[in-house]
Each structure stands twice: as structure tokens, then as C-alpha cells.
Amino acid sequence: MQQETPNGWGFTIRQSASGKNICPNEVKREATRRIREEGQSAGDVAAEIGVHECLVRKWSVADRRSRGEKIQVEGPAFAVLSVEGEAPEFEPTVPAQSSQTGFGRILCGSVAIEFPLAISEGDLVKLVQVAKRAAGVGHKVR
């Protein structure tokens, strides 16, 4: 059964049976207009309509791209990873029951490393070391 929740802007945000908000395009357009024209923050807009800030940022980026704006990140796209010692052989382990599900992803140029969110820190370090070795990265891993 779907529920409907009016927001302060006069729009109705539907909610699916699983509890997911379904925002109409009018809400997305108004949210991005307020960010673009009124200088409101994504966090303030999100709080007003009761959605997550990341969702409003996603709408804002899509709006800027649709207007032909190139989106660039200031500063480095990713941080340096430094690991002590030599890389041992990587043997994936099956974690014990975990409440976390899903996968994480690290993107480095054209290389994507995916891993389960329940991976231990030690296994993640091993994974990165093996990936660097497989990619033929010539500098020493510290």
C-alpha cells in the first residue's frame, strides 16, 4: 500500500510499500531551483522536504549537467594509500554473519576494485596490494 505525504512546498511525495520516498519531478525541479537561484544548501533543501541530502545533491548534479555545466572536483580525486610491509598472497575469506550487505567500490582511473562491505581491514589492504601488483605499478608500496 502506498502512502502519500504532503510537504511544505505543496507537492505530495508518495511512499512505496517498502518505505521508499518517490518524489515527483516537480519536487526535483524546485529543489534544484532553490539551490541554483536562491543559494540554499542541499542539506537545507533536503531537511525541508524530508529526504536524504545525498539525494538532493544527486538531483543538483544532474541539473547542472543537463545545463551543460562541467562538474569538476577541486583537489585530488583520491588520496594516497600507504601500506607497511610486503603484500602477502591474497586469499579471500568468507566473513562470519554480518549485518552489512552490499559491496564497496574503489575507482582509480579505469580500474575498479569491488569488495564486500563486511571485508576486514586487513583483507582490504591485501586486496589493494594485489591489485597494485597485478596492474604493474612500479613504485614500492609502503
PDB file of C-alpha atoms in Angstrom, residues 2 13 17 19 24 49 51 54-55 63 70 76 84 94 97 99 110 120 126 131 139-140:
ATOM      1  CA  GLN A   2       1.386   3.411  -0.960  1.00  0.00           C
ATOM      2  CA  ILE A  13       5.708  12.775  -2.016  1.00  0.00           C
ATOM      3  CA  ALA A  17       5.155  -0.122   0.486  1.00  0.00           C
ATOM      4  CA  GLY A  19       9.017   2.951   2.728  1.00  0.00           C
ATOM      5  CA  PRO A  24       7.734  13.729  -8.441  1.00  0.00           C
ATOM      6  CA  ILE A  49      11.227  18.058   2.119  1.00  0.00           C
ATOM      7  CA  VAL A  51      14.732  13.337   2.015  1.00  0.00           C
ATOM      8  CA  CYS A  54      22.791  12.897  -0.899  1.00  0.00           C
ATOM      9  CA  LEU A  55      19.630  12.521  -2.977  1.00  0.00           C
ATOM     10  CA  ASP A  63      20.509  19.507 -13.185  1.00  0.00           C
ATOM     11  CA  LYS A  70      31.135  20.559 -16.481  1.00  0.00           C
ATOM     12  CA  PRO A  76      42.947  15.287  -5.956  1.00  0.00           C
ATOM     13  CA  GLU A  84      53.508  -1.177   5.528  1.00  0.00           C
ATOM     14  CA  VAL A  94      34.087 -15.606   3.883  1.00  0.00           C
ATOM     15  CA  GLN A  97      27.394 -13.427   9.592  1.00  0.00           C
ATOM     16  CA  SER A  99      24.526  -7.139   9.332  1.00  0.00           C
ATOM     17  CA  SER A 110      39.984   2.940 -15.322  1.00  0.00           C
ATOM     18  CA  SER A 120      38.093  -6.921   7.255  1.00  0.00           C
ATOM     19  CA  LYS A 126      45.777  -7.220   0.910  1.00  0.00           C
ATOM     20  CA  ALA A 131      45.590  -5.127  -7.358  1.00  0.00           C
ATOM     21  CA  HIS A 139      56.608   2.117  -7.134  1.00  0.00           C
ATOM     22  CA  LYS A 140      57.177   0.467  -3.774  1.00  0.00           C
TER      23      LYS A 140
END
